[in-house]
Coordinates of C-alpha atoms in Angstrom, one line a residue:
Chain A
X180 CA -22.8 -30.9 23.1
X181 CA -21.3 -34.0 24.8
X182 CA -20.8 -35.7 21.4
X183 CA -18.6 -32.9 20.3
X184 CA -16.7 -32.9 23.5
X185 CA -16.0 -36.6 23.2
X186 CA -14.9 -36.2 19.6
X187 CA -12.5 -33.5 20.7
X188 CA -11.0 -35.7 23.5
X189 CA -10.7 -38.7 21.2
X190 CA -9.2 -37.0 18.3
X191 CA -6.3 -34.9 19.4
X192 CA -3.9 -33.5 16.8
X193 CA -0.6 -35.2 17.3
X194 CA 2.6 -33.5 16.5
X195 CA 3.3 -35.7 13.6
X196 CA 0.3 -34.2 11.8
X197 CA 1.9 -30.8 11.8
X198 CA 4.0 -29.8 8.8
X199 CA 7.7 -29.0 9.2
X200 CA 9.0 -26.0 7.3
X201 CA 12.1 -24.3 6.2
X202 CA 11.5 -20.6 5.7
X203 CA 13.0 -18.5 2.9
X204 CA 12.9 -14.9 2.1
X205 CA 12.7 -13.5 -1.4
X206 CA 13.2 -9.9 -2.4
X207 CA 11.4 -8.0 -5.1
X208 CA 13.7 -5.0 -5.7
X209 CA 12.5 -2.5 -8.3
X210 CA 14.3 0.4 -9.8
X211 CA 13.5 2.8 -12.6
X212 CA 15.9 3.8 -15.3
X213 CA 14.4 7.3 -15.7
X214 CA 16.6 8.1 -18.7
X215 CA 15.5 5.1 -20.7
X216 CA 12.0 4.9 -19.1
X217 CA 12.4 1.3 -18.1
X218 CA 11.1 -0.4 -15.0
X219 CA 13.7 -2.8 -13.7
X220 CA 13.8 -5.7 -11.3
X221 CA 16.9 -7.2 -9.6
X222 CA 17.4 -10.9 -10.6
X223 CA 20.2 -13.3 -9.8
X224 CA 21.1 -16.5 -11.6
X225 CA 20.9 -19.5 -9.3
X226 CA 24.3 -21.1 -8.7
X227 CA 22.9 -24.3 -7.3
X228 CA 20.1 -26.8 -7.5
X229 CA 17.2 -26.7 -7.8
X230 CA 16.8 -24.5 -10.9
X231 CA 20.5 -24.2 -11.3
X232 CA 21.2 -21.6 -14.0
X233 CA 17.7 -20.1 -13.9
X234 CA 17.1 -16.5 -13.0
X235 CA 15.4 -15.9 -9.6
X236 CA 14.6 -13.2 -7.1
X237 CA 17.5 -12.7 -4.7
X238 CA 16.6 -14.9 -1.7
X239 CA 18.0 -17.1 1.0
X240 CA 16.8 -19.5 3.7
X241 CA 16.5 -18.2 7.3
X242 CA 19.2 -19.4 9.6
X243 CA 19.0 -20.3 13.3
X244 CA 18.5 -17.2 15.5
X245 CA 18.0 -14.9 12.5
X246 CA 14.9 -12.7 12.0
X247 CA 13.1 -12.8 8.7
X248 CA 14.1 -9.2 7.9
X249 CA 17.7 -9.8 8.8
X250 CA 17.8 -12.7 6.4
X251 CA 16.4 -10.5 3.7
X252 CA 18.9 -7.7 4.3
X253 CA 21.7 -10.3 4.6
X254 CA 21.2 -11.7 1.1
X255 CA 20.8 -8.2 -0.4
X256 CA 24.0 -6.9 1.2
X257 CA 25.7 -9.6 -0.9
X258 CA 24.1 -8.4 -4.1
X259 CA 23.7 -4.7 -4.1
X260 CA 25.2 -1.6 -2.5
X261 CA 22.7 1.2 -2.0
X262 CA 21.8 3.8 0.6
X263 CA 18.5 3.7 2.4
X264 CA 17.3 0.4 1.3
X265 CA 14.0 0.0 3.1
X266 CA 12.3 -3.4 2.8
X267 CA 8.6 -3.9 3.3
X268 CA 6.9 -7.2 3.6
X269 CA 5.0 -8.2 0.5
X270 CA 3.3 -11.6 0.9
X271 CA 3.9 -15.1 2.2
X272 CA 3.7 -18.1 -0.1
X273 CA 3.5 -21.4 1.7
X274 CA 1.3 -23.9 -0.2
X275 CA 2.4 -27.5 -0.5
X276 CA 4.5 -28.4 -3.5
X277 CA 5.8 -24.9 -4.3
X278 CA 9.4 -26.1 -4.0
X279 CA 10.8 -29.2 -5.6
X280 CA 13.1 -29.8 -2.6
X281 CA 10.0 -30.7 -0.7
X282 CA 9.4 -33.8 -2.8
X283 CA 13.1 -34.8 -2.7
X284 CA 13.2 -34.7 1.1
X285 CA 12.5 -38.0 2.8
X286 CA 11.0 -36.0 5.7
X287 CA 8.4 -34.0 3.7
X288 CA 9.8 -30.7 4.9
X289 CA 7.9 -27.8 3.2
X290 CA 9.5 -24.5 2.0
X291 CA 7.6 -21.3 2.8
X292 CA 8.7 -18.0 1.3
X293 CA 8.2 -14.6 2.9
X294 CA 8.7 -12.0 0.2
X295 CA 9.9 -8.4 0.7
X296 CA 9.7 -5.4 -1.5
X297 CA 11.9 -2.3 -2.0
X298 CA 12.4 0.5 -4.5
X299 CA 15.8 1.9 -5.0
X300 CA 17.2 4.8 -7.0
X301 CA 18.9 3.5 -10.1
X302 CA 21.9 5.9 -10.0
X303 CA 22.6 5.1 -6.4
X304 CA 22.6 1.3 -6.6
X305 CA 25.6 -0.7 -7.4
X306 CA 25.3 -4.4 -8.2
X307 CA 27.9 -6.7 -6.7
X308 CA 29.2 -9.2 -9.2
X309 CA 30.7 -11.9 -7.1
X310 CA 32.3 -13.7 -10.1
X311 CA 30.2 -16.8 -9.3
X312 CA 26.6 -16.2 -10.1
X313 CA 24.9 -13.8 -12.6
X314 CA 23.2 -10.7 -11.5
X315 CA 21.2 -8.2 -13.5
X316 CA 18.7 -5.3 -13.5
X317 CA 16.1 -7.0 -15.8
X318 CA 13.6 -4.8 -17.7
X319 CA 10.3 -5.9 -16.4
X320 CA 9.0 -6.4 -20.0
X321 CA 11.7 -9.0 -20.6
X322 CA 11.7 -11.0 -17.5
X323 CA 12.0 -14.7 -18.4
X324 CA 10.5 -17.8 -16.7
X325 CA 11.9 -17.6 -13.1
X326 CA 12.9 -20.3 -10.7
X327 CA 10.2 -21.6 -8.2
X328 CA 7.1 -19.5 -8.1
X329 CA 9.1 -16.3 -8.4
X330 CA 7.1 -15.0 -11.4
X331 CA 4.0 -15.1 -9.2
X332 CA 5.9 -13.3 -6.4
X333 CA 7.0 -10.7 -8.9
X334 CA 3.4 -10.2 -10.0
X335 CA 2.5 -9.4 -6.4
X336 CA 5.4 -7.0 -6.3
X337 CA 4.2 -5.2 -9.4
X338 CA 0.8 -4.8 -7.9
X339 CA 2.2 -3.4 -4.7
X340 CA 4.4 -1.0 -6.7
X341 CA 1.4 0.3 -8.7
X342 CA -0.6 0.8 -5.4
X343 CA 2.2 2.6 -3.8
X344 CA 2.6 4.9 -6.7
X345 CA -1.1 5.7 -6.6
X346 CA -1.4 6.2 -2.9
X347 CA 2.0 7.3 -1.6
X348 CA 5.0 9.5 -2.4
X349 CA 7.2 6.6 -3.4
X350 CA 8.1 8.2 -6.7
X351 CA 10.4 10.7 -5.0
X352 CA 12.5 7.9 -3.6
X353 CA 13.3 7.0 -7.2
X354 CA 13.6 10.3 -9.1
X355 CA 16.7 12.4 -8.8
X356 CA 16.5 15.1 -6.2
X357 CA 15.4 17.8 -8.8
X358 CA 13.1 16.8 -11.5
X359 CA 10.6 18.2 -14.0
X360 CA 6.9 17.4 -13.9
X361 CA 7.5 15.7 -17.2
X362 CA 10.1 13.4 -15.5
X363 CA 7.5 12.6 -12.8
X364 CA 4.8 11.9 -15.4
X365 CA 7.1 9.7 -17.4
X366 CA 7.9 7.6 -14.3
X367 CA 4.1 7.1 -13.7
X368 CA 3.7 6.1 -17.3
X369 CA 6.5 3.7 -17.1
X370 CA 4.9 1.9 -14.2
X371 CA 1.2 2.4 -14.7
X372 CA 1.1 2.3 -18.5
X373 CA 0.6 5.0 -21.1
X374 CA -3.0 5.8 -20.5
X375 CA -3.1 6.2 -16.8
X376 CA -3.9 9.9 -16.9
X377 CA -3.5 12.8 -19.3
X378 CA -0.6 15.1 -18.5
X379 CA -2.6 18.2 -17.8
X380 CA -4.8 16.5 -15.2
X381 CA -1.8 14.8 -13.6
X382 CA 0.1 18.1 -13.4
X383 CA -2.9 20.0 -11.8
X384 CA -3.5 17.2 -9.3
X385 CA 0.1 16.9 -8.2
X386 CA 0.7 20.6 -7.8
X387 CA -2.5 20.9 -5.8
X388 CA -1.3 18.4 -3.3
X389 CA 1.1 21.1 -2.2
X390 CA 4.4 19.2 -1.5
X391 CA 6.2 19.9 -4.8
X392 CA 8.5 22.9 -4.4
X393 CA 9.5 24.9 -7.5
X394 CA 13.3 25.3 -7.1
X395 CA 13.4 28.3 -9.4
X396 CA 15.8 26.5 -11.7
X397 CA 14.9 25.4 -15.2
X398 CA 16.2 22.8 -17.5
X399 CA 16.1 22.5 -21.2
X400 CA 16.3 19.2 -22.8
X401 CA 15.7 18.5 -26.5
X402 CA 13.6 20.9 -28.5
X403 CA 11.0 22.0 -25.9
X404 CA 10.7 25.1 -23.8
X405 CA 12.8 25.1 -20.6
X406 CA 11.0 23.2 -17.9
X407 CA 10.8 24.1 -14.2
X408 CA 12.7 21.9 -11.8
X409 CA 10.9 20.8 -8.7
X410 CA 11.8 19.0 -5.6
X411 CA 9.8 17.0 -3.1
X412 CA 9.2 18.9 0.1
X413 CA 9.0 16.3 3.0
X414 CA 8.0 18.9 5.5
X415 CA 4.9 20.0 3.5
X416 CA 4.1 16.3 3.0
X417 CA 4.4 15.5 6.7
X418 CA 1.2 17.4 7.5
X419 CA -0.7 15.4 4.9
X420 CA 0.8 12.0 5.4
X421 CA -1.9 10.5 7.6
X422 CA -4.6 11.6 5.2
X423 CA -5.8 9.3 2.6
X424 CA -5.0 10.7 -0.9
X425 CA -4.5 9.6 -4.5
X426 CA -1.6 10.9 -6.5
X427 CA -3.0 10.5 -10.0
Chain B
X2 CA 38.0 -11.6 -6.7
X3 CA 39.7 -14.9 -6.1
X4 CA 39.7 -14.3 -2.3
X5 CA 36.0 -14.1 -2.3
X6 CA 35.6 -17.2 -4.4
X7 CA 37.8 -19.1 -2.1
X8 CA 35.8 -17.9 0.9
X9 CA 32.6 -19.0 -0.8
X10 CA 33.9 -22.5 -1.5
X11 CA 35.3 -22.9 2.0
X12 CA 32.3 -21.6 3.9
X13 CA 29.2 -23.4 2.6
X14 CA 26.0 -23.1 4.6
X15 CA 25.3 -26.4 6.0
X16 CA 21.7 -27.6 6.6
X17 CA 22.1 -27.5 10.3
X18 CA 22.5 -23.7 10.2
X19 CA 19.0 -23.4 8.8
X20 CA 16.2 -22.8 11.2
X21 CA 13.3 -25.3 11.5
X22 CA 9.8 -24.0 11.7
X23 CA 6.3 -24.9 12.6
X24 CA 3.9 -22.5 10.8
X25 CA 0.7 -21.1 12.4
X26 CA -2.1 -19.1 11.0
X27 CA -3.9 -16.4 13.1
X28 CA -7.0 -14.6 12.1
X29 CA -8.0 -11.1 12.8
X30 CA -11.8 -11.1 12.3
X31 CA -13.5 -7.8 12.7
X32 CA -17.1 -6.9 12.8
X33 CA -19.1 -3.8 13.6
X34 CA -22.1 -3.7 15.8
X35 CA -23.7 -0.8 13.9
X36 CA -26.5 -0.4 16.5
X37 CA -24.1 0.1 19.3
X38 CA -21.4 1.7 17.2
X39 CA -18.7 -0.7 18.4
X40 CA -15.9 -2.2 16.5
X41 CA -15.5 -5.9 17.5
X42 CA -12.8 -8.5 17.1
X43 CA -13.2 -12.2 17.4
X44 CA -11.2 -13.7 20.3
X45 CA -11.0 -17.2 21.7
X46 CA -9.8 -18.4 25.1
X47 CA -6.8 -20.8 24.8
X48 CA -7.7 -24.2 26.1
X49 CA -4.1 -25.4 26.3
X50 CA -0.6 -24.4 27.0
X51 CA 1.1 -22.1 26.4
X52 CA -1.0 -19.2 27.6
X53 CA -3.8 -21.5 28.8
X54 CA -6.8 -19.4 29.8
X55 CA -5.6 -16.3 27.9
X56 CA -7.6 -14.7 25.1
X57 CA -6.1 -15.0 21.6
X58 CA -6.8 -14.6 18.0
X59 CA -8.3 -17.8 16.6
X60 CA -5.4 -19.7 15.0
X61 CA -4.0 -23.1 14.4
X62 CA -0.8 -24.8 13.2
X63 CA -0.6 -25.8 9.6
X64 CA -0.9 -29.6 9.0
X65 CA 0.9 -31.8 6.5
X66 CA -0.4 -31.2 3.0
X67 CA -2.6 -28.2 4.0
X68 CA -2.3 -24.8 2.5
X69 CA -1.9 -21.7 4.7
X70 CA -5.4 -20.5 3.7
X71 CA -7.0 -23.9 4.2
X72 CA -5.6 -23.9 7.7
X73 CA -7.0 -20.4 8.4
X74 CA -10.4 -21.4 7.0
X75 CA -10.4 -24.7 9.0
X76 CA -10.0 -23.0 12.4
X77 CA -12.6 -20.4 11.6
X78 CA -15.1 -23.0 10.5
X79 CA -14.9 -24.4 14.0
X80 CA -15.5 -20.9 15.6
X81 CA -18.0 -19.0 13.5
X82 CA -20.8 -19.6 10.9
X83 CA -21.0 -16.8 8.4
X84 CA -21.6 -16.4 4.6
X85 CA -19.0 -15.0 2.4
X86 CA -16.1 -15.0 4.7
X87 CA -13.2 -13.8 2.6
X88 CA -9.8 -14.0 4.2
X89 CA -7.0 -11.8 3.0
X90 CA -3.4 -12.2 4.1
X91 CA -2.2 -9.6 6.6
X92 CA 1.4 -10.0 7.7
X93 CA 3.9 -12.7 8.7
X94 CA 5.6 -12.7 12.1
X95 CA 8.5 -15.0 12.3
X96 CA 11.2 -13.5 14.5
X97 CA 13.1 -15.7 17.0
X98 CA 11.5 -16.0 20.5
X99 CA 8.0 -15.0 19.6
X100 CA 6.6 -18.3 20.9
X101 CA 7.5 -19.8 24.3
X102 CA 7.3 -23.3 22.8
X103 CA 10.5 -22.5 20.9
X104 CA 12.5 -22.3 24.1
X105 CA 10.9 -25.4 25.5
X106 CA 11.7 -27.5 22.5
X107 CA 15.0 -29.4 22.7
X108 CA 15.3 -29.0 18.9
X109 CA 15.0 -25.2 18.7
X110 CA 12.1 -25.3 16.4
X111 CA 10.7 -21.8 15.7
X112 CA 7.1 -20.8 15.3
X113 CA 6.1 -18.5 12.5
X114 CA 2.6 -16.9 12.2
X115 CA 1.0 -15.9 8.9
X116 CA -2.0 -13.7 9.8
X117 CA -5.2 -13.3 7.9
X118 CA -7.8 -10.6 8.0
X119 CA -11.6 -10.5 7.4
X120 CA -14.5 -8.3 8.0
X121 CA -17.9 -9.9 8.6
X122 CA -21.4 -8.6 9.0
X123 CA -22.4 -8.7 12.6
X124 CA -26.0 -9.8 12.1
X125 CA -24.9 -12.7 9.8
X126 CA -22.2 -14.2 12.0
X127 CA -23.0 -16.8 14.5
X128 CA -20.3 -17.8 17.0
X129 CA -19.9 -21.5 17.8
X130 CA -19.6 -22.2 21.4
X131 CA -18.0 -25.7 21.6
X132 CA -18.5 -26.0 25.3
X133 CA -14.7 -26.3 25.8
X134 CA -13.1 -23.0 25.2
X135 CA -14.4 -19.4 25.5
X136 CA -15.2 -17.3 22.5
X137 CA -16.3 -13.7 22.2
X138 CA -16.8 -10.6 20.0
X139 CA -14.6 -8.3 22.0
X140 CA -15.0 -4.5 21.7
X141 CA -11.7 -3.3 20.4
X142 CA -11.5 -0.7 23.1
X143 CA -11.6 -3.4 25.8
X144 CA -9.2 -6.0 24.3
X145 CA -7.0 -7.4 27.1
X146 CA -3.4 -8.6 27.0
X147 CA -3.5 -11.4 24.5
X148 CA -1.5 -14.6 24.2
X149 CA 1.8 -14.6 22.2
X150 CA 2.3 -11.4 20.1
X151 CA -1.4 -11.3 19.2
X152 CA -1.8 -7.7 20.4
X153 CA 0.8 -6.7 17.8
X154 CA -0.9 -8.7 15.1
X155 CA -4.2 -7.1 16.1
X156 CA -2.6 -3.6 15.7
X157 CA -1.6 -4.6 12.2
X158 CA -5.2 -5.7 11.6
X159 CA -6.5 -2.3 12.8
X160 CA -4.2 -0.5 10.4
X161 CA -5.3 -2.6 7.5
X162 CA -9.0 -2.0 8.4
X163 CA -8.5 1.7 8.4
X164 CA -6.7 1.6 5.1
X165 CA -9.4 -0.5 3.5
X166 CA -12.1 1.8 4.8
X167 CA -10.2 4.8 3.3
X168 CA -9.4 3.2 -0.1
X169 CA -12.0 0.5 -0.8
X170 CA -15.8 -0.1 -0.5
X171 CA -15.4 -2.5 2.4
X172 CA -17.9 -0.6 4.5
X173 CA -20.7 -2.1 2.4
X174 CA -19.7 -5.6 3.4
X175 CA -20.5 -4.7 7.0
X176 CA -23.6 -2.4 6.7
X177 CA -27.1 -3.8 6.2
X178 CA -28.2 -3.9 2.6
X179 CA -30.1 -0.6 3.0
X180 CA -28.6 2.1 5.1
X181 CA -28.7 5.9 5.6
X182 CA -25.7 8.1 4.9
X183 CA -25.8 8.7 8.7
X184 CA -25.3 4.9 9.3
X185 CA -22.3 5.0 6.9
X186 CA -20.8 8.0 8.6
X187 CA -21.3 6.4 12.0
X188 CA -19.4 3.3 10.8
X189 CA -16.5 5.4 9.6
X190 CA -16.4 7.3 12.9
X191 CA -16.4 4.0 14.8
X192 CA -13.3 2.8 13.0
X193 CA -11.5 6.0 12.2
X194 CA -12.3 8.1 15.2
X195 CA -14.7 11.0 15.7
X196 CA -12.7 13.7 13.8
X197 CA -12.0 11.9 10.6
X198 CA -14.2 14.2 8.5
X199 CA -17.2 16.4 9.0
X200 CA -20.5 14.9 7.9
X201 CA -21.2 17.4 5.1
X202 CA -17.9 16.8 3.3
X203 CA -18.2 13.1 3.8
X204 CA -21.7 13.1 2.3
X205 CA -20.8 15.1 -0.7
X206 CA -17.7 13.0 -1.5
X207 CA -19.5 9.7 -1.2
X208 CA -22.4 10.7 -3.3
X209 CA -20.1 12.1 -5.9
X210 CA -18.3 8.7 -6.3
X211 CA -21.6 7.6 -7.9
X212 CA -22.1 4.1 -6.6
X213 CA -24.6 4.9 -3.8
X214 CA -28.1 4.3 -5.1
X215 CA -31.1 6.1 -3.5
X216 CA -33.7 3.3 -2.9
X217 CA -36.5 5.8 -2.8
X218 CA -37.4 4.6 0.7
X219 CA -37.0 6.6 3.9
X220 CA -36.5 5.7 7.4
X221 CA -37.3 7.7 10.5
X222 CA -35.4 7.0 13.7
X223 CA -35.5 9.1 16.8
X224 CA -36.4 12.7 16.5
X225 CA -34.8 13.7 13.2
X226 CA -36.3 14.1 9.8
X227 CA -36.8 10.8 7.8
X228 CA -33.6 9.9 6.1
X229 CA -33.1 8.4 2.7
X230 CA -32.1 4.8 2.5
X231 CA -29.3 4.0 0.1
X232 CA -27.8 0.8 -1.2
X233 CA -24.4 0.0 -2.7
X234 CA -24.5 -0.4 -6.5
X235 CA -21.8 -3.0 -7.4
X236 CA -22.3 -2.4 -11.1
X237 CA -21.7 1.3 -10.8
X238 CA -18.7 0.5 -8.7
X239 CA -17.3 -2.0 -11.2
X240 CA -16.4 0.7 -13.7
X241 CA -14.4 2.5 -11.1
X242 CA -12.8 -0.3 -9.2
X243 CA -9.4 -0.2 -10.9
X244 CA -9.1 3.6 -10.4
X245 CA -7.4 4.8 -7.3
X246 CA -9.8 6.7 -5.0
X247 CA -10.4 7.8 -1.5
X248 CA -13.6 7.4 0.3
X249 CA -13.4 10.1 2.9

């Protein structure tokens, strides 16, 4: 269509029409306190404006020459010591007006956030209190209003956590190396809610998947019968890992 | 630690250390030609530098005041006419040096890409040839070297497509309203490969899920027995949709 061609030629997008961005990374780091059956998320108190004094996900702005992941690992290395922290990308939030600094800037720069997700073993993680800003493992049920749109990012993180628990062996990154089926069930209940499955179905399904190895040891806690201790067998799982499966 | 505090005070991050970005959106749009059993991806030929004349995913740069999703829908509305195009975010690529314009810019501006994913019904989609740049449904098996890191983005898209087929009823967005179990099996084979499951297991599992409705009609194609035509029953699926499940 010549009309369309002409329109195209007459109406080029000029560089000034394009939005300018700073890019941040924000981390949703979950842990599970298996002894207290609490799902926890890592929060830091903001030491500066905007939202000074508010709790937020640990994040930072990406620097020149730095990859998104490197920025995410950089800010976490200042907040937490833990082995095998493996970040996976969660979601990108970049709509106009999500950051008050945008309005304050005379140049209309927008702030986009790429969020990352990780799950760490509670007993292995050590928070770094730098003496300047607050830091805490917050029980998910008590998370306050967070800075920016971080409550929304956290909601995405919770959804991802539930999906991963349903479709992947992520539970074994969080449990101690040896655990009872009751511990495993409790972890699922903590994340998915009390009524996700009854214990007997859960037990049958998990054992049938074939990668839980009975260690031969037993534990007795409280008044019940001694319970068998299991461990996750990564080799048995290896053969299955490309097959779609559900864990509950 | 006072030493740490002093270091913090003496070493503030200045705004010049932060990277400046333009943000693009790139769309991985799949379709399946069920008659030919081919998985297709929508590609456009770049009408301008960089990579002029190379095939690429349909994308654009985000404009002032525009959301990421709006930008993604805007560029698609110029390329394809289709009902019920539903984009879902795929992944964000933002490492240094992923775009040659970065090096060319005197100001070191980086280019980040937020990718989106959709699956459309082949018969319902109409490509818009604007007379300026090339556009094509490319069979996935024949995709050439694409502009930028678009082959990598496409690889992510393929992985997402396989996951969705395994864990969600996305197949029924692509098939005609009435289909045989053979059509459905063929679609899964086209995307997941020939050996993903044998037909008899696949058939049993899908029927057991309870949301395939026998229409009572039959079709006969080729030499085989007439095959029953099914349709997807969204109401039967509604009750299941929050439960984790696998489709194959």
